[in-house]
C-alpha angles and dihedrals in degrees: 000000000000127000118201127198120185125203139167102068124134148117119313137165122252109275091030130115138236132179118212121202130201119198117199130201125211134065096256096062092118092059093062133086108228127213141187118219128182134196125192123201110283094004136104121259112271125207104232098183149300144218128209125232096270096042089236095112120051128171129198132188112241089244091067105025112129093017104058129055128194122203137161139206110204093186087061095037088233137127124195139207113201109197119194133174089021119199131201087251088065090068109122147104108283119213129195114214139177136213137177092208134046124328114268138116090247094055098048108119103184128036135190124226094257137242127236122238118187120184115193123205 
């Protein structure tokens, strides 16, 4: 069992930056591939990106590539999402999720409660 708690969301102007953190409980955090998923009002969930357990494999959606960076610190049981050059279109609730298989929304086994990110124009 893994429990996930996101933090770091908020209101930021377009062009600004935010860093989201996801703290995980459980001794087996380092075994999980971690992902970030977002959902804007009235839209489908979007897989933003993910990082495997070693940090050696990182995936980004085209919509955030070059602007967002995912990292993890297994010693701290924490995964991060650094978001730069934010756009109003990045406004969404951001969820942290964990899987013990491949990266995709469908395979995510554990989910956080989400944190709101709002980007003003």
